[in-house]
XYZ file of C-alpha atoms in Angstrom:
489
model
C 72.059 122.136 167.121
C 68.852 124.133 167.495
C 65.667 122.743 169.027
C 63.511 124.666 166.541
C 60.586 123.029 164.763
C 62.054 120.387 162.401
C 63.034 121.792 159.041
C 60.911 120.761 156.083
C 57.701 120.229 157.999
C 54.464 122.061 157.373
C 55.205 124.244 160.395
C 58.716 125.173 159.259
C 60.054 124.855 155.709
C 63.574 123.677 154.936
C 65.534 126.910 154.541
C 68.068 126.887 151.683
C 70.430 129.641 150.527
C 71.808 129.571 146.989
C 74.844 131.793 146.406
C 74.957 132.785 142.731
C 72.000 133.586 140.457
C 73.368 132.419 137.122
C 71.911 129.358 135.389
C 73.544 126.984 137.894
C 71.958 128.678 140.892
C 68.551 129.212 139.313
C 68.391 125.633 138.040
C 69.246 124.297 141.506
C 66.571 126.436 143.145
C 64.008 125.455 140.526
C 64.758 121.739 140.843
C 64.355 121.942 144.612
C 60.879 123.425 144.251
C 59.922 120.750 141.705
C 61.332 117.749 143.567
C 59.053 114.796 144.248
C 59.317 115.384 147.986
C 57.971 118.913 147.562
C 55.327 118.039 144.985
C 53.988 115.232 147.171
C 53.693 117.528 150.192
C 56.225 115.479 152.141
C 58.571 118.494 152.269
C 58.280 122.266 152.146
C 61.175 124.491 151.130
C 61.995 128.194 151.369
C 64.778 129.343 149.052
C 66.730 132.605 148.945
C 69.011 133.344 146.006
C 71.965 135.689 146.603
C 74.174 137.423 144.053
C 77.040 139.888 144.367
C 75.650 141.860 141.422
C 72.479 143.979 141.535
C 70.924 142.057 138.608
C 70.348 138.309 138.232
C 71.444 135.795 135.555
C 75.210 135.729 136.172
C 77.046 134.352 133.126
C 74.079 135.042 130.861
C 74.233 138.765 131.590
C 77.994 139.154 131.989
C 79.681 136.253 130.184
C 77.943 135.726 126.851
C 78.215 137.998 123.817
C 75.137 140.254 123.570
C 74.374 138.970 120.054
C 74.586 135.317 121.092
C 71.763 133.521 119.233
C 70.508 131.564 122.249
C 70.737 134.220 124.947
C 67.123 135.423 124.801
C 65.735 131.917 125.177
C 67.881 131.205 128.223
C 67.034 134.551 129.848
C 63.325 133.923 129.276
C 63.575 130.505 130.934
C 65.405 131.892 133.983
C 62.957 134.797 134.189
C 59.993 132.431 134.343
C 61.522 130.572 137.284
C 62.256 133.688 139.333
C 59.001 135.420 138.377
C 56.891 132.706 140.008
C 57.461 134.306 143.397
C 58.464 131.176 145.322
C 62.218 131.992 145.209
C 63.454 135.245 146.738
C 66.257 137.165 145.021
C 68.779 139.269 146.977
C 71.123 141.132 144.643
C 74.112 143.337 145.469
C 74.975 141.031 148.388
C 78.584 139.877 148.389
C 79.312 136.595 150.132
C 82.411 137.019 152.288
C 81.800 140.756 152.703
C 78.132 141.316 153.453
C 77.429 137.783 154.668
C 79.709 135.136 156.151
C 79.334 131.381 156.147
C 78.375 131.599 159.820
C 75.579 134.025 158.898
C 74.240 131.640 156.285
C 74.424 128.702 158.669
C 72.500 130.708 161.271
C 69.619 131.435 158.904
C 69.593 128.396 156.602
C 69.669 124.636 156.975
C 71.685 124.208 153.767
C 73.795 126.394 151.486
C 74.482 125.770 147.780
C 77.406 127.623 146.224
C 76.863 128.335 142.516
C 79.426 131.100 142.040
C 80.763 129.921 138.689
C 84.157 130.814 137.226
C 84.944 134.336 136.074
C 88.747 134.515 135.835
C 90.899 133.624 132.838
C 92.901 130.423 132.874
C 96.613 131.209 132.738
C 98.702 130.867 129.594
C 102.304 130.654 130.735
C 104.369 131.660 127.725
C 106.985 134.412 127.392
C 105.573 137.852 126.631
C 102.065 137.139 127.896
C 102.462 140.074 130.307
C 103.139 142.638 127.543
C 100.885 145.636 127.079
C 98.247 144.640 124.570
C 97.945 141.078 125.902
C 94.547 140.486 127.490
C 92.489 137.835 129.186
C 89.429 136.966 127.153
C 87.225 136.859 130.247
C 88.172 140.461 131.060
C 87.240 141.556 127.545
C 83.931 139.678 127.731
C 83.153 141.413 131.033
C 83.889 144.771 129.415
C 81.701 144.337 126.354
C 78.927 142.868 128.502
C 78.868 145.959 130.713
C 80.071 144.293 133.909
C 79.689 146.862 136.712
C 83.072 146.094 138.285
C 85.353 146.589 135.255
C 86.566 149.860 133.688
C 84.285 151.503 131.144
C 87.089 151.935 128.598
C 89.019 149.322 126.614
C 92.129 150.009 124.468
C 90.892 149.020 121.003
C 93.852 150.390 119.067
C 95.132 147.291 117.209
C 94.672 146.710 113.492
C 95.662 143.030 113.681
C 94.544 140.840 116.585
C 95.213 137.258 117.683
C 92.619 135.265 119.648
C 94.022 132.074 121.189
C 91.455 129.335 121.706
C 88.953 127.216 119.801
C 85.901 127.381 122.030
C 82.711 129.425 121.941
C 84.251 132.252 123.976
C 87.074 132.610 121.444
C 84.531 132.855 118.626
C 82.465 135.358 120.614
C 85.535 137.554 121.107
C 86.554 137.283 117.464
C 83.036 138.094 116.310
C 82.730 141.099 118.613
C 86.087 142.467 117.419
C 85.398 141.976 113.723
C 81.674 142.646 113.478
C 80.504 146.093 112.404
C 79.480 147.846 115.615
C 76.175 149.178 114.297
C 75.044 145.605 113.662
C 75.240 145.062 117.435
C 72.733 147.795 118.238
C 69.853 145.322 118.011
C 71.327 143.685 121.122
C 71.574 145.154 124.634
C 75.133 146.410 124.056
C 76.002 149.339 126.339
C 76.563 152.666 124.596
C 80.200 152.983 125.688
C 80.966 149.557 124.201
C 79.259 150.411 120.925
C 81.228 153.625 120.592
C 84.565 151.930 121.263
C 83.908 149.086 118.822
C 82.664 151.533 116.196
C 85.922 153.490 116.385
C 88.176 150.431 116.408
C 90.785 150.378 113.590
C 90.812 146.569 113.409
C 91.119 144.990 109.971
C 92.199 141.402 110.705
C 91.269 139.044 113.542
C 93.081 135.696 113.706
C 91.692 132.780 115.741
C 94.183 130.018 116.565
C 93.560 126.441 117.707
C 96.175 123.899 118.751
C 94.483 120.914 117.114
C 92.612 120.316 113.866
C 89.157 121.234 112.540
C 87.602 118.044 113.944
C 88.722 118.891 117.487
C 87.289 122.400 117.828
C 85.217 123.057 120.945
C 82.746 125.567 119.550
C 79.272 124.596 118.413
C 77.744 124.597 114.899
C 75.451 127.471 115.833
C 78.382 129.633 116.940
C 80.316 128.756 113.808
C 77.453 129.565 111.448
C 76.939 132.869 113.246
C 80.300 134.020 111.855
C 78.966 133.847 108.313
C 76.179 136.296 109.203
C 78.570 139.145 109.949
C 78.256 141.890 107.341
C 81.369 143.236 105.636
C 83.549 140.500 107.161
C 85.358 137.898 105.046
C 86.174 134.535 106.653
C 89.546 133.123 105.572
C 90.791 129.565 106.068
C 94.021 127.848 105.092
C 94.300 124.497 103.276
C 97.437 123.463 105.196
C 95.428 123.552 108.441
C 92.986 120.875 107.286
C 94.525 117.696 108.669
C 92.576 114.678 109.843
C 93.884 111.586 111.630
C 92.185 108.306 112.488
C 90.524 109.789 115.575
C 89.292 112.751 113.531
C 87.701 110.385 111.016
C 86.060 108.448 113.845
C 84.661 111.654 115.361
C 83.335 112.837 112.008
C 81.598 109.515 111.403
C 80.167 109.118 114.909
C 79.363 112.659 116.027
C 76.791 114.733 114.168
C 78.063 117.993 115.649
C 81.641 117.325 114.537
C 80.452 116.252 111.098
C 78.398 119.437 110.755
C 81.245 121.745 111.779
C 83.840 120.043 109.577
C 81.388 120.142 106.690
C 80.751 123.849 107.210
C 84.475 124.643 107.322
C 85.154 122.478 104.259
C 82.415 124.252 102.313
C 83.807 127.654 103.262
C 87.319 126.854 102.118
C 86.002 125.282 98.892
C 84.099 128.488 98.090
C 87.034 130.728 98.990
C 88.791 132.335 96.001
C 92.345 131.172 95.370
C 93.411 134.785 95.096
C 92.541 136.320 98.469
C 92.902 139.787 96.987
C 89.487 139.200 95.431
C 87.934 139.452 98.890
C 86.513 142.931 99.359
C 85.218 143.189 102.945
C 86.728 145.865 105.163
C 87.507 143.275 107.845
C 88.800 139.721 107.727
C 88.385 136.908 110.247
C 91.053 134.216 109.850
C 90.556 130.713 111.292
C 93.805 128.845 111.909
C 94.261 125.284 113.157
C 97.323 123.247 114.188
C 99.001 126.226 115.893
C 100.393 126.063 119.446
C 101.352 129.429 121.022
C 105.020 129.703 121.985
C 105.698 133.377 122.678
C 104.088 136.794 122.481
C 106.563 139.041 120.690
C 107.046 142.613 121.867
C 108.658 145.873 121.029
C 112.016 146.674 122.610
C 111.546 147.518 126.259
C 113.329 147.898 129.562
C 112.317 147.612 133.189
C 110.902 151.136 133.261
C 108.996 150.872 129.990
C 107.388 147.471 129.394
C 107.061 146.644 125.729
C 103.912 146.346 123.673
C 102.654 143.373 121.723
C 104.128 143.376 118.219
C 103.493 139.803 117.140
C 102.968 136.219 118.214
C 104.944 133.052 117.529
C 103.432 129.594 117.116
C 104.793 126.134 116.649
C 102.971 124.281 113.908
C 101.483 121.054 115.199
C 100.310 117.797 113.686
C 97.772 115.242 114.831
C 99.186 112.071 116.365
C 96.464 109.587 115.419
C 94.535 109.963 118.675
C 93.109 113.428 118.065
C 95.872 115.058 120.099
C 98.546 117.340 118.676
C 102.333 117.283 118.838
C 104.895 119.866 117.808
C 106.598 119.692 114.429
C 109.554 121.961 115.181
C 108.318 124.457 112.581
C 107.676 127.974 113.875
C 105.711 130.807 112.327
C 105.268 134.436 113.401
C 102.252 136.676 112.855
C 102.356 140.467 113.178
C 99.625 141.507 115.632
C 99.252 144.395 118.041
C 96.926 142.670 120.518
C 96.511 139.145 121.865
C 93.437 137.751 123.614
C 93.718 134.412 125.390
C 90.447 132.506 125.462
C 91.627 129.105 126.646
C 89.127 128.728 129.445
C 87.832 130.152 132.702
C 89.032 129.458 136.225
C 87.150 129.517 139.510
C 87.860 131.794 142.476
C 88.192 130.676 146.090
C 85.485 131.551 148.603
C 86.046 132.573 152.229
C 85.638 129.765 154.764
C 85.209 127.102 152.073
C 87.911 124.620 151.056
C 89.276 125.251 147.548
C 91.171 123.109 145.071
C 93.595 125.657 143.619
C 94.959 123.362 140.917
C 91.526 122.997 139.300
C 89.771 126.145 140.448
C 86.869 124.298 142.085
C 85.365 123.629 145.508
C 86.272 120.018 146.369
C 83.100 117.947 146.440
C 81.602 114.523 146.032
C 78.638 114.815 143.698
C 77.979 118.334 144.955
C 78.536 117.555 148.642
C 81.322 119.935 149.684
C 84.399 118.358 151.304
C 86.859 119.788 153.800
C 90.659 119.556 153.710
C 90.525 115.942 154.904
C 87.988 114.971 152.200
C 85.219 114.714 154.759
C 81.741 115.935 153.835
C 80.858 119.307 155.335
C 77.261 118.978 156.609
C 74.793 121.313 154.933
C 77.200 122.793 152.345
C 76.870 122.009 148.634
C 78.152 123.211 145.254
C 76.864 123.193 141.699
C 77.858 124.505 138.281
C 81.372 125.504 137.251
C 82.574 126.040 140.827
C 81.693 122.369 141.368
C 82.998 120.690 138.197
C 85.155 123.286 136.454
C 84.324 125.467 133.440
C 83.455 122.709 130.985
C 80.324 121.958 129.015
C 77.528 124.121 127.693
C 74.949 125.990 129.761
C 72.446 123.188 129.233
C 74.748 120.733 131.004
C 74.352 122.784 134.158
C 70.811 121.512 134.687
C 71.899 117.874 134.993
C 74.713 118.962 137.248
C 72.258 120.814 139.506
C 70.017 117.756 139.643
C 72.862 115.678 141.090
C 73.555 118.258 143.793
C 69.899 118.755 144.674
C 69.300 115.003 144.831
C 72.120 114.617 147.342
C 70.917 117.572 149.419
C 67.442 116.070 149.659
C 68.895 112.676 150.592
C 70.757 114.405 153.440
C 67.854 116.494 154.697
C 67.215 114.524 157.892
C 70.835 115.062 158.973
C 71.314 118.720 158.092
C 72.394 121.198 160.783
C 69.282 123.064 161.900
C 69.270 126.831 161.381
C 69.123 128.787 164.645
C 67.147 131.696 163.134
C 65.226 130.295 160.164
C 62.398 132.833 159.953
C 62.322 134.406 156.480
C 62.380 137.978 157.827
C 65.543 137.514 159.901
C 67.929 137.601 156.922
C 66.270 140.825 155.763
C 66.733 142.337 159.219
C 70.398 141.288 159.234
C 71.121 142.879 155.844
C 69.317 146.057 156.857
C 71.204 146.244 160.153
C 74.480 146.101 158.210
C 73.432 148.784 155.747
C 73.542 146.421 152.757
C 71.735 148.046 149.820
C 70.360 144.781 148.530
C 68.135 144.565 145.474
C 65.101 142.358 144.923
C 63.277 140.632 142.074
C 60.854 143.537 141.942
C 63.893 145.802 141.699
C 65.190 143.786 138.758
C 61.841 144.201 137.002
C 62.212 147.973 137.452
C 65.778 147.894 136.087
C 64.662 145.682 133.213
C 61.896 148.148 132.365
C 64.392 151.030 132.567
C 66.813 149.350 130.156
C 63.979 148.653 127.729
C 62.903 152.283 127.990
C 66.456 153.347 127.138
C 66.242 151.155 124.054
C 62.936 152.738 123.078
C 64.372 156.220 123.478
C 67.420 155.323 121.379
C 65.143 153.934 118.685
C 63.030 157.082 118.709
C 66.109 159.297 118.554
C 67.345 157.357 115.517
C 64.164 158.283 113.660
C 62.573 156.592 110.664
C 64.808 153.951 109.154
C 66.964 153.775 112.281
C 67.890 150.586 114.081
C 65.296 149.216 116.471
C 66.965 148.878 119.878
C 65.254 146.502 122.279
C 67.207 147.699 125.307
C 70.383 149.455 126.428
C 72.198 147.893 129.365
C 72.880 150.047 132.421
C 76.515 149.636 133.497
C 77.362 151.624 136.680
C 76.636 149.589 139.808
C 75.319 152.594 141.739
C 72.838 153.375 138.978
C 71.676 149.763 138.852
C 71.149 149.727 142.619
C 69.390 153.083 142.677
C 66.963 152.134 139.917
C 66.309 148.730 141.491
C 65.759 150.054 145.000
C 63.515 152.915 143.872
C 61.166 150.247 142.594
C 60.292 152.281 139.529
C 62.104 152.976 136.300
C 64.034 156.208 136.549
C 63.371 158.987 134.068
C 65.001 158.190 130.724
């Protein structure tokens, strides 16, 4: 324990590191600065926000479809927090590589992990390993221009299955079926636009295990499907089953009632003869389907097969809103399968991890060790704390719980040995870490907007107005950010 000036006093602020600059991390940092203890002058805080990527925003930049209707509002809110200047941003700093837990403990009195969940949850059925079977999270990272994934994606299937009934499944289905030029108003990277434009896809099928009243997507996401040009939405009457729990949900939950009403209206307006539909692409919504096996072409050990279809067991509701198998099986010919059944967290060096749930074990955000004892000064928030459930807005309440507990513990936190703000900068520089800053992000942001302006100008009169074009290569992002000025377009 250091004998430095007590943390949180006027002479020495409480030093806090937040690892992860997505909504969870930014909300936690913001709530700390707005806490009653800080506002009253009882406590001062100094917060540094670290991220493994050169740019901030985490899931908002790399996990949400670029045409998501709420993305701009969320980005604007996060921008306002970080633009105030009372929270420092260090991008392109990888915890476990560039900084260890011991480093963070040396320079900070408390550490909050807000690293989220970026991997796909497993779907353990035969054939899931076939060529043409993909994790939805990997595909999302690709179309969002994640700097650590390949620039190319094999979009060679005419018929595609998307397994899942959450917002990510709808995002994937919409990105696959939407006309690529309609995405140019977003920040879609050029390589993604080209690949989607050249895709031969004609039919995208979205499958859910339960009924229409149990879907996990939101009304806004659902309505967004109907705005896709040259895409027909197709539903099936045999999938519309409601049990007692479904009726209760429809009567008691406005969101469920809205979504069921929207789906019911769509199927009522759908022509009986589907050949009357004229769009070049079709998006099929299926319910009461449980995946059993991904079917493949003939293969041997030296030549793994490719996806040729997918088999489902038809399900029925059991009265409680859950589904059970009927023993009836149905096959669909598809050449690609995307599983979008949820995300899963990744373990962090030197921090206990609950592998069955993909979270850091914790009690209200207070991190626990292998014996379920609180680890002093270490906290968690967001999906790495509670698992990948809930909407982005839920993350703020989650952060409040963690921050409240941290502030309750502040008199018993381990005291940082080297708390001066400049010491972490000196450490990163001594290790040759090419970290980026908030000012660097502003330069990268300006550069991406300039790319959008150039693309708009090149399109000429009547062309699509492009607000920005996302920069993908990590080295380019770092170079632009560290130069401090937008590079020549």
